[in-house]
PDB file of C-alpha atoms in Angstrom:
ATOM      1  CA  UNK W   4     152.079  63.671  54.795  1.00 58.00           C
ATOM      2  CA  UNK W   5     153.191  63.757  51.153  1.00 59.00           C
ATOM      3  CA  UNK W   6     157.149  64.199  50.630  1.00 75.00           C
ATOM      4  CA  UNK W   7     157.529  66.897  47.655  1.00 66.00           C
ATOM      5  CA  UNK W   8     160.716  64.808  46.501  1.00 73.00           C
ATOM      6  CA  UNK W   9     158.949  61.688  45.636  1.00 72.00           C
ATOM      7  CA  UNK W  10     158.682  61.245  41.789  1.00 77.00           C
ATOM      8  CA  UNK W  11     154.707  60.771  41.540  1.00 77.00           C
ATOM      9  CA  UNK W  12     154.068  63.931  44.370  1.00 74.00           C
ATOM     10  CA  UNK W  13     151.724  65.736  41.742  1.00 76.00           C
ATOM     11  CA  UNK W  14     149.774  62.670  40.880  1.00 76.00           C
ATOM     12  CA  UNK W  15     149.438  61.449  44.068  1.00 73.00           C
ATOM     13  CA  UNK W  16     148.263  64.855  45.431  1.00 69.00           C
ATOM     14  CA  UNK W  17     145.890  64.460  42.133  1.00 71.00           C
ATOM     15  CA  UNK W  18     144.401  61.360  43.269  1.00 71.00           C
ATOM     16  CA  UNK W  19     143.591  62.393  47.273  1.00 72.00           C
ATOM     17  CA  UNK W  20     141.914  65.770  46.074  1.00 78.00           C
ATOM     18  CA  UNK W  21     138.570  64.404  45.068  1.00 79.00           C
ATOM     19  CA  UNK W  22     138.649  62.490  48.514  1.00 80.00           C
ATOM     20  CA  UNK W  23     139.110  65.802  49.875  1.00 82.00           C
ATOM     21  CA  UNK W  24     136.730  67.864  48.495  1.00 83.00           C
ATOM     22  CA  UNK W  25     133.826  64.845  49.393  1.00 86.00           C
ATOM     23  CA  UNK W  26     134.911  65.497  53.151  1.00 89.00           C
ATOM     24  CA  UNK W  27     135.133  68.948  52.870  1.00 89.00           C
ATOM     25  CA  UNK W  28     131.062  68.855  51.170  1.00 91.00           C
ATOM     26  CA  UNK W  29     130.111  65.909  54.045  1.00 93.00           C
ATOM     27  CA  UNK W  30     131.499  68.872  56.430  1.00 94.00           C
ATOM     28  CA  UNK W  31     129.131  71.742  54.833  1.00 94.00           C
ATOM     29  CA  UNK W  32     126.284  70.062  54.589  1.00 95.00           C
ATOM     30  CA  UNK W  33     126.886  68.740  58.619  1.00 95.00           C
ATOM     31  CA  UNK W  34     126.599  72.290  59.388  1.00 95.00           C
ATOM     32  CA  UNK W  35     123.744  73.610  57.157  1.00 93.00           C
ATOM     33  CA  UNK W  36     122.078  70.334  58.499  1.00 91.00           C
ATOM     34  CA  UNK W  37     122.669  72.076  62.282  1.00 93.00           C
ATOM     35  CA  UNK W  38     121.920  75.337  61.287  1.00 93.00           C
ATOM     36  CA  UNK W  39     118.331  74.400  60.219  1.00 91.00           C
ATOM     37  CA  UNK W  40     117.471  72.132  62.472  1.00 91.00           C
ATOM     38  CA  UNK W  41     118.745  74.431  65.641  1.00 93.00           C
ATOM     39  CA  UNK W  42     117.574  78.545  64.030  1.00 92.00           C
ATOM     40  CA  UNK W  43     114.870  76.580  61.722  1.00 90.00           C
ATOM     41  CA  UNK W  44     113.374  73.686  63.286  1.00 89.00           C
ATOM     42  CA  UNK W  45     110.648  71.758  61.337  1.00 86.00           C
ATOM     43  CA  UNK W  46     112.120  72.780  57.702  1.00 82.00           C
ATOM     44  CA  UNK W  47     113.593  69.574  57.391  1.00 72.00           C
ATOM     45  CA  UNK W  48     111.416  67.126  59.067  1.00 68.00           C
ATOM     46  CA  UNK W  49     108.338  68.811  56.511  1.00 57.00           C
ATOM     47  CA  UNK W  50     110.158  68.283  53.772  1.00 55.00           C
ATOM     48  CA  UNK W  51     110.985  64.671  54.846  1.00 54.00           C
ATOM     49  CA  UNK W  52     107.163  63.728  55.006  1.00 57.00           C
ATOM     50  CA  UNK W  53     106.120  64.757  51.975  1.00 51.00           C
TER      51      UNK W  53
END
């Protein structure tokens, strides 16, 4: 957790947001990955042969 009386709390919060967002997009495409594969199946693995 990030104290809001430390002198570089802006920066800091700066610096962990791109981290962030990456989980946040590894999290998305974990469940359109799920999606398709369970209400879809096939999509995927015929695009992955061509």
């Amino acid at each position: 957790m990030i104290s809001f009386f430390l002198d570089n709390y802006f920066f800091d919060k700066w610096e962990r947001q791109p981290m962030e967002i990456e989980e946040m997009m590894r999290r998305m495409d974990s469940t359109r990955n799920y999606y398709l594969k369970r209400f879809h199946p096939g999509l995927i693995e015929s695009k992955d042969k061509d």
